[in-house]
CSV table of N, CA and C in Angstrom, one decimal:
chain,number,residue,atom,x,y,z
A,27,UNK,N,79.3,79.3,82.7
A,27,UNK,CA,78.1,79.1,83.4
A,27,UNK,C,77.7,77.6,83.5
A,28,UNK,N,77.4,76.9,82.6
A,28,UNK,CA,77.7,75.9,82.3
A,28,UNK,C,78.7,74.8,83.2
A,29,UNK,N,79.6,75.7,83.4
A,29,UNK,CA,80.8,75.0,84.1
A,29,UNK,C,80.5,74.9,85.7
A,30,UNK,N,79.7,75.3,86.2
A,30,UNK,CA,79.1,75.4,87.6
A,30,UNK,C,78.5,73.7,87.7
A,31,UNK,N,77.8,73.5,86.3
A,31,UNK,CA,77.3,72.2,86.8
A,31,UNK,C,78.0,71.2,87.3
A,32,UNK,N,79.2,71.2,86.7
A,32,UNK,CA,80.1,70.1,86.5
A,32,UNK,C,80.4,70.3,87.7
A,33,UNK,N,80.5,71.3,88.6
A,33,UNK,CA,81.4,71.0,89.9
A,33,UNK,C,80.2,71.0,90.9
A,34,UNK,N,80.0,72.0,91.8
A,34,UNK,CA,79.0,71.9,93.1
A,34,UNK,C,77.5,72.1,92.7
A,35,UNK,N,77.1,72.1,91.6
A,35,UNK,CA,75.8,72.0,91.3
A,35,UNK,C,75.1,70.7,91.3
A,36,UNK,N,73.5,70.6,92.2
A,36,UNK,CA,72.9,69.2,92.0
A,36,UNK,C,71.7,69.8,91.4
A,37,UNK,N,71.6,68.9,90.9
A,37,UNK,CA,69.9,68.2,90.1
A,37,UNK,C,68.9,68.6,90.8
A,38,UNK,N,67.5,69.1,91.1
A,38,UNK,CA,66.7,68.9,91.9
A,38,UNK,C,65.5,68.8,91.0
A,39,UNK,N,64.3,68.3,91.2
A,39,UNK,CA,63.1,68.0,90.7
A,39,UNK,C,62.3,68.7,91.6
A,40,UNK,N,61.4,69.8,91.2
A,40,UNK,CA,59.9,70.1,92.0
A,40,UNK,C,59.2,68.8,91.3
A,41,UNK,N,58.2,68.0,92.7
A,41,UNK,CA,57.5,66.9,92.6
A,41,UNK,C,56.6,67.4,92.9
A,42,UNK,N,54.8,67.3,92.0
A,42,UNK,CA,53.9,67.7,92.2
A,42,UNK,C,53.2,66.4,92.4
A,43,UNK,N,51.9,65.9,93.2
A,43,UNK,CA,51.5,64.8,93.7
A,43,UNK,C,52.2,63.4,93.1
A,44,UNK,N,53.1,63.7,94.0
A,44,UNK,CA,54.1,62.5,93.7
A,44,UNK,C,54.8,62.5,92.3
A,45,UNK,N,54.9,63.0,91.5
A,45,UNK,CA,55.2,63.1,89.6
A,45,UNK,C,56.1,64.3,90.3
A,46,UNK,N,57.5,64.1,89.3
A,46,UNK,CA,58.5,64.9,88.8
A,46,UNK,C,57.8,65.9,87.7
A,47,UNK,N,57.9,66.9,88.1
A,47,UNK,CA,57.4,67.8,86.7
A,47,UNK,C,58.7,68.6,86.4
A,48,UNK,N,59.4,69.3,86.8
A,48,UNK,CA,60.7,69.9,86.7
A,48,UNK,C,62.0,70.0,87.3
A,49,UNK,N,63.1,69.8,86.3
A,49,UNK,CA,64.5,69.8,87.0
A,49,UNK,C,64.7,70.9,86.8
A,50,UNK,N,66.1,71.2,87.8
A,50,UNK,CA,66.9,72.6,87.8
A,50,UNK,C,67.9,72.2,88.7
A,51,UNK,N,69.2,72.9,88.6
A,51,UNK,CA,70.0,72.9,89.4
A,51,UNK,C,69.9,73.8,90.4
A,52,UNK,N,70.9,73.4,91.5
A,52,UNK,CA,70.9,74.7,92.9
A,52,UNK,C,72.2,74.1,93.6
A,53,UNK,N,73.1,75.2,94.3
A,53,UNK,CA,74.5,75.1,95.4
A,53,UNK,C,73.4,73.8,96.1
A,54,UNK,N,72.1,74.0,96.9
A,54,UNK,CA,71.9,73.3,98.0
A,54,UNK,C,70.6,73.3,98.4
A,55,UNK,N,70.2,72.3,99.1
A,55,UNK,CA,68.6,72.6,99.2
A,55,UNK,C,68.3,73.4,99.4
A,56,UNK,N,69.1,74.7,100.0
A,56,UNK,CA,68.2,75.7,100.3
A,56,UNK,C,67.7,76.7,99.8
A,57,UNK,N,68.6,76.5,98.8
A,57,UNK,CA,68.5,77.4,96.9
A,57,UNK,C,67.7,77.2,96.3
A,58,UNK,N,67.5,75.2,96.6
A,58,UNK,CA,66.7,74.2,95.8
A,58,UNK,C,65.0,74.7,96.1
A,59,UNK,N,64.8,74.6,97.3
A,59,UNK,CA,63.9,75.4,98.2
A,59,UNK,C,63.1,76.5,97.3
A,60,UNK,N,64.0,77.7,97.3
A,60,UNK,CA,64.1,78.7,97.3
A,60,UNK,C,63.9,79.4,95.9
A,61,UNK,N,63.7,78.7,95.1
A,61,UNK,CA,63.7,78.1,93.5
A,61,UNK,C,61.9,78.3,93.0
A,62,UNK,N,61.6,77.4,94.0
A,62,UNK,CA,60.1,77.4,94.3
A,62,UNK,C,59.3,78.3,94.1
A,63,UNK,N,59.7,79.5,94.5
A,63,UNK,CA,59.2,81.0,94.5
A,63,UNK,C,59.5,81.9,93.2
A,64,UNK,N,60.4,80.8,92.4
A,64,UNK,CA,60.2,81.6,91.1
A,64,UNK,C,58.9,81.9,90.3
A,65,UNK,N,59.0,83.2,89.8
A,65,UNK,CA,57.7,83.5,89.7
A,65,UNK,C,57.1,83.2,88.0
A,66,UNK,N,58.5,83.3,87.2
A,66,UNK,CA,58.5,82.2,85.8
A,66,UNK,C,57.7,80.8,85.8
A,67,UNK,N,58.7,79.8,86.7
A,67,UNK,CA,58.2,78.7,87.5
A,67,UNK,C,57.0,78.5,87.6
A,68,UNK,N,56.7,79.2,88.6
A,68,UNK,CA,55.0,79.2,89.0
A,68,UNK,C,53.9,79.1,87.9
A,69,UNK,N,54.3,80.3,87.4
A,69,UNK,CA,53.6,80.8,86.1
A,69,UNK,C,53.6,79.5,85.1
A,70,UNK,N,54.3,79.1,85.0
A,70,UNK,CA,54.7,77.7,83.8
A,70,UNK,C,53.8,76.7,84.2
A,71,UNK,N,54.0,76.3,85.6
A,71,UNK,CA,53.5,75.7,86.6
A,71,UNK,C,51.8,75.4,86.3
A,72,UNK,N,51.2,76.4,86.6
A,72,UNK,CA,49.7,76.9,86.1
A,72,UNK,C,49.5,77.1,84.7
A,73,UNK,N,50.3,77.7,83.6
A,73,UNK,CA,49.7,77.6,82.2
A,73,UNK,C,49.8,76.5,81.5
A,74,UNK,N,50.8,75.6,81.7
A,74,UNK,CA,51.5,74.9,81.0
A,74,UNK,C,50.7,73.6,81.3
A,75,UNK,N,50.1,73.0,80.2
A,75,UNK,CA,49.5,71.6,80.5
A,75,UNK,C,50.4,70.3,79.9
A,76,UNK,N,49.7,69.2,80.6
A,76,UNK,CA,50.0,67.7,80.3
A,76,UNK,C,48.8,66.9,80.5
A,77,UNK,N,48.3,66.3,79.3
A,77,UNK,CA,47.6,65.3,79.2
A,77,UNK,C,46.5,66.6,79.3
A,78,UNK,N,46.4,67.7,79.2
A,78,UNK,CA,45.0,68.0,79.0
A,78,UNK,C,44.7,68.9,80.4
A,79,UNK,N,45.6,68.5,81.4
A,79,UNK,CA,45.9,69.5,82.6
A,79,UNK,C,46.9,70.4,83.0
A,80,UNK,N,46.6,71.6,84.0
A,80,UNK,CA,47.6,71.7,84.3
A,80,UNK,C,48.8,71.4,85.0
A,81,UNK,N,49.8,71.6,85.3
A,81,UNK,CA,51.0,70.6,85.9
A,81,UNK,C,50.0,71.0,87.1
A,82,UNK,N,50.1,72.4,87.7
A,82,UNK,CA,49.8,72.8,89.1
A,82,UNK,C,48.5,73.6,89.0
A,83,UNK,N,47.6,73.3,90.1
A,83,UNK,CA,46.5,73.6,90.4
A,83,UNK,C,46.9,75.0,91.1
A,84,UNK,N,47.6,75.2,91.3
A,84,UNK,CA,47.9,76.6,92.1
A,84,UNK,C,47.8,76.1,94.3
A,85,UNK,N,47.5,75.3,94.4
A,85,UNK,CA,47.3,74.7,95.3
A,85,UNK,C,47.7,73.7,96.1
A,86,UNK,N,47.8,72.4,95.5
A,86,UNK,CA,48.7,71.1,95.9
A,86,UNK,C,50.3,71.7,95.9
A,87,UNK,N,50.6,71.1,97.6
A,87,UNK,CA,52.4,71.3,97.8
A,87,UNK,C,53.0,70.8,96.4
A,88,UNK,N,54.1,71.7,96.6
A,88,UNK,CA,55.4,71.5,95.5
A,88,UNK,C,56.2,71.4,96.5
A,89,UNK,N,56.7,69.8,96.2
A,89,UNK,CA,57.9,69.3,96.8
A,89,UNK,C,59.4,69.3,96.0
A,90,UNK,N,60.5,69.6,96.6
A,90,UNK,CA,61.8,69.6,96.0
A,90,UNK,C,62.3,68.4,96.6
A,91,UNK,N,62.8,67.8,95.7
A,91,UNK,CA,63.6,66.7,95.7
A,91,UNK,C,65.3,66.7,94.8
A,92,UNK,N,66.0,65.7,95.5
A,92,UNK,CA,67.2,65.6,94.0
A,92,UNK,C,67.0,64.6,93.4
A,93,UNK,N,66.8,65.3,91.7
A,93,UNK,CA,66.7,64.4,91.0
A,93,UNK,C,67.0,62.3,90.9
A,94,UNK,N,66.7,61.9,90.3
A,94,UNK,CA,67.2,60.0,89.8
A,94,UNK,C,67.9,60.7,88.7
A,95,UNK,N,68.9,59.9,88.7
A,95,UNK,CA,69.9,59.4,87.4
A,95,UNK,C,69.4,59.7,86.1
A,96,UNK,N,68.0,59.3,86.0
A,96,UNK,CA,67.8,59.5,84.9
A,96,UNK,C,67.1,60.9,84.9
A,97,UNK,N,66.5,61.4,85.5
A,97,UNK,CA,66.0,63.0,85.4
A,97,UNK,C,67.4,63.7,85.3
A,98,UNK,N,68.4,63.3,85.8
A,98,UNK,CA,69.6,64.0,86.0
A,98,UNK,C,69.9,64.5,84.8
A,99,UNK,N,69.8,63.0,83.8
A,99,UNK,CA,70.1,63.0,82.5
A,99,UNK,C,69.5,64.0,81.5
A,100,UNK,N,68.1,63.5,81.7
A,100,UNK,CA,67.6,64.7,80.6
A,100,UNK,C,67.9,65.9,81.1
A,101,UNK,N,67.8,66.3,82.7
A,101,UNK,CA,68.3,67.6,82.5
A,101,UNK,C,69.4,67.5,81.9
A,102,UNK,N,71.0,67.1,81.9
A,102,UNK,CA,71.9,67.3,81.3
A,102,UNK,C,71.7,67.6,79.9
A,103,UNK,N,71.0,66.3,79.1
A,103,UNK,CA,70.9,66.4,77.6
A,103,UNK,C,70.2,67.8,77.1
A,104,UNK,N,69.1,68.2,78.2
A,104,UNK,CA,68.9,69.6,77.9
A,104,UNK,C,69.6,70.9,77.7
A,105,UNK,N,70.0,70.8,78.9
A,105,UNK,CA,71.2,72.0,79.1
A,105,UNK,C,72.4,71.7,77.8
A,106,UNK,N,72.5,70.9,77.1
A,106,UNK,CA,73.9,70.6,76.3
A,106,UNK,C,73.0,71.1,75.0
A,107,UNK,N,71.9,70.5,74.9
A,107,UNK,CA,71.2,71.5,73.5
A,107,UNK,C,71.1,72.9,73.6
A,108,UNK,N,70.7,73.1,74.8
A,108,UNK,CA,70.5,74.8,74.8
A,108,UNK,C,71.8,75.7,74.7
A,109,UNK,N,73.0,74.7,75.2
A,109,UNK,CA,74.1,75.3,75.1
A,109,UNK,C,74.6,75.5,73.6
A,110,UNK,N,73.9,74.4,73.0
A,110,UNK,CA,74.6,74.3,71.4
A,110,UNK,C,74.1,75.2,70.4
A,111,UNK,N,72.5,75.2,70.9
A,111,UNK,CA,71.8,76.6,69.7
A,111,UNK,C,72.1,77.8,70.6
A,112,UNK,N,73.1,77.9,71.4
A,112,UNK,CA,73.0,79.3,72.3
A,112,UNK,C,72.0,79.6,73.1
A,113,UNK,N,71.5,79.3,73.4
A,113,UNK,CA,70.5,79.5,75.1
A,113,UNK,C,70.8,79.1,75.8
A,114,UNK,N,72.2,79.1,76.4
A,114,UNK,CA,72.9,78.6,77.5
A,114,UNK,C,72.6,80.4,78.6
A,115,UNK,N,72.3,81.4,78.3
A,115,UNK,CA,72.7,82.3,79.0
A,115,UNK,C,71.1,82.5,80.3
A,116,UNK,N,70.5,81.4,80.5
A,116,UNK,CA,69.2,81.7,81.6
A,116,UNK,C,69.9,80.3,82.7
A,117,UNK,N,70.3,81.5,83.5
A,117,UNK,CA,71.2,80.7,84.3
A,117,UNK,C,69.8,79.7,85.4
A,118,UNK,N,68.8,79.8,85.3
A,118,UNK,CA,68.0,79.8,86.4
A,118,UNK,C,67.2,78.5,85.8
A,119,UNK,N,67.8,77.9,84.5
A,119,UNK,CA,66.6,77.0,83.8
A,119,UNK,C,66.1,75.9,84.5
A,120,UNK,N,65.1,75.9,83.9
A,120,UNK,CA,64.0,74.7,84.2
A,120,UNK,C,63.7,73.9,83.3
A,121,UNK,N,63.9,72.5,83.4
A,121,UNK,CA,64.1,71.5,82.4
A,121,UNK,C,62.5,71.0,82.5
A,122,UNK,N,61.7,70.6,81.8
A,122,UNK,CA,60.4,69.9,82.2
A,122,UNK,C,60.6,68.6,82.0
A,123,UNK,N,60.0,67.4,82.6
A,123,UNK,CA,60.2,66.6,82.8
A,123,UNK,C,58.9,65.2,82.1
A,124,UNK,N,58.0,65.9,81.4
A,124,UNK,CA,56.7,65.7,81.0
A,124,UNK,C,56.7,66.0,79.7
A,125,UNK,N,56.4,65.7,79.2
A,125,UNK,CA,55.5,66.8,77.9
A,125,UNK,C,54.7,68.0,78.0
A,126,UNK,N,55.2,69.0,77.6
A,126,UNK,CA,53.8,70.2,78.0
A,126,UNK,C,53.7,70.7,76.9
A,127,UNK,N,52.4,71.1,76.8
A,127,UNK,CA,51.7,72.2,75.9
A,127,UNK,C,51.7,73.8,76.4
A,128,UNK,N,51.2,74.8,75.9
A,128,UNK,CA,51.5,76.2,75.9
A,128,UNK,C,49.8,76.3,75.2
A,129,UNK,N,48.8,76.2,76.2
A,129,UNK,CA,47.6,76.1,75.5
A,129,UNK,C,47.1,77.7,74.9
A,130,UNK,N,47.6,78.9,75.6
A,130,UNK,CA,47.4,79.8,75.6
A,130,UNK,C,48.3,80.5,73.9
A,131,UNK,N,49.6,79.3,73.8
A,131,UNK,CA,49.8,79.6,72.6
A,131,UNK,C,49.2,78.9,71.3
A,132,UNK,N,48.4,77.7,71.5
A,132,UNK,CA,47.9,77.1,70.6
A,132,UNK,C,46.6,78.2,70.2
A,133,UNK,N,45.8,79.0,70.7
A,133,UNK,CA,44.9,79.4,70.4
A,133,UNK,C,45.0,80.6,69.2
A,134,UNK,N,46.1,80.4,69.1
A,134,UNK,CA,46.9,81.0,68.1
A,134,UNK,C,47.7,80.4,66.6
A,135,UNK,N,47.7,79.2,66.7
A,135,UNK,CA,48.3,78.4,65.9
A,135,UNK,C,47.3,77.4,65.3
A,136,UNK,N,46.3,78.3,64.4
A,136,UNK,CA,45.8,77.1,63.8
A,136,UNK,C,46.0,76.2,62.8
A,137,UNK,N,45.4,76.3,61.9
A,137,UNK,CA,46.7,75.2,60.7
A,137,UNK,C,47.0,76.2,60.1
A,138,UNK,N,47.3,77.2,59.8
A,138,UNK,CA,48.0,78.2,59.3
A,138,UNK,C,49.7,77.4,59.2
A,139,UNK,N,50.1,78.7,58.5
A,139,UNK,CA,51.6,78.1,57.7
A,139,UNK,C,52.3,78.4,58.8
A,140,UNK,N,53.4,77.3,59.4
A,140,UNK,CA,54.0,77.4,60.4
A,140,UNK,C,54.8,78.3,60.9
A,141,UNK,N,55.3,79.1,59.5
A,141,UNK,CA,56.3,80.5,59.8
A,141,UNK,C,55.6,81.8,59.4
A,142,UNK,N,54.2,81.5,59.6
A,142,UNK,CA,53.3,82.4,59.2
A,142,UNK,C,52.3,82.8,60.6
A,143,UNK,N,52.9,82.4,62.1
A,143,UNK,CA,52.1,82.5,63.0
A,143,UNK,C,52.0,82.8,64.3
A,144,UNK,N,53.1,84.1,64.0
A,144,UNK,CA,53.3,85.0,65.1
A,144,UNK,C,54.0,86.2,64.5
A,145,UNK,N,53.2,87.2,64.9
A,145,UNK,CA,53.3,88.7,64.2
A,145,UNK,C,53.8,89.2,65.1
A,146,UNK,N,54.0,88.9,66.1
A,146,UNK,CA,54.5,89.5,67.3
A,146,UNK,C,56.3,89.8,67.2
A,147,UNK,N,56.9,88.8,66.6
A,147,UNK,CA,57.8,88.5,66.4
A,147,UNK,C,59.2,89.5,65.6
A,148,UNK,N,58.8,90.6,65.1
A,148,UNK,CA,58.7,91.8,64.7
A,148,UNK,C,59.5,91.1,62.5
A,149,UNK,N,58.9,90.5,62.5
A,149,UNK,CA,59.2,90.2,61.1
A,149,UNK,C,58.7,91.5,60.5
C-alpha cells in the first residue's frame, strides 16, 4: 500500500483561507477533488482545533492544492511512522499540517493519571 506512493501517487494539501491544513495523497486531481467529501475529513475539519479554533467553519471553500516540498515531507515522515507502529492499513490518511487539538477529547482528560483516562477502551 505504501508502495503506491512511491510510484503515481501525489501529495495534495486541502487549503483553508489560504493555510494548508491537510495532506493526502490521490492518482489525480480528481481523486484529489474528490477526497474533499470525505466525511472523516470534514468531521476532523469542524472538531479539530488550532490555536483555539476550528480548522473549518463548516463554510469557507476548501481548496485542493499539491502540496510544497516541504508538506510533501511531513506527509512522508508521517506515513513512515504510521507504517512503523503498524497503522499503515487507512489507505485514505490525512496528514495535518498544524497542530490540532481534539477538544471534545480534552473534556475528558483532566489531570487524572494518563493511563487512567479512557474506559471506553475495554480494559
Amino acid at each position: 500500500m505504501l508502495d503506491q506512493v512511491g510510484s503515481e501517487m501525489i501529495v495534495y494539501v486541502a487549503e483553508i483561507s489560504g493555510r494548508g491544513i491537510a495532506a493526502f495523497d490521490a492518482a489525480n486531481d480528481i481523486e484529489a477533488q474528490a477526497q474533499l467529501a470525505n466525511r472523516g475529513l470534514l468531521r476532523d475539519l469542524i472538531v479539530l482545533q488550532n490555536k483555539g479554533r476550528a480548522l473549518w467553519d463548516g463554510v469557507a471553500e476548501i481548496h485542493v492544492r499539491m502540496a510544497t516540498p516541504e508538506e510533501t515531507e511531513i506527509w512522508q515522515a508521517s506515513r513512515a511512522a504510521a507504517a512503523q507502529s503498524g497503522e499503515d492499513s487507512d489507505v485514505n490518511r490525512h496528514v495535518f499540517l498544524v497542530p490540532v487539538i481534539d477538544p471534545s477529547h480534552d473534556k475528558f482528560d483532566d489531570d487524572d493519571d494518563p493511563h487512567d483516562d479512557d474506559d471506553r477502551d475495554g480494559d
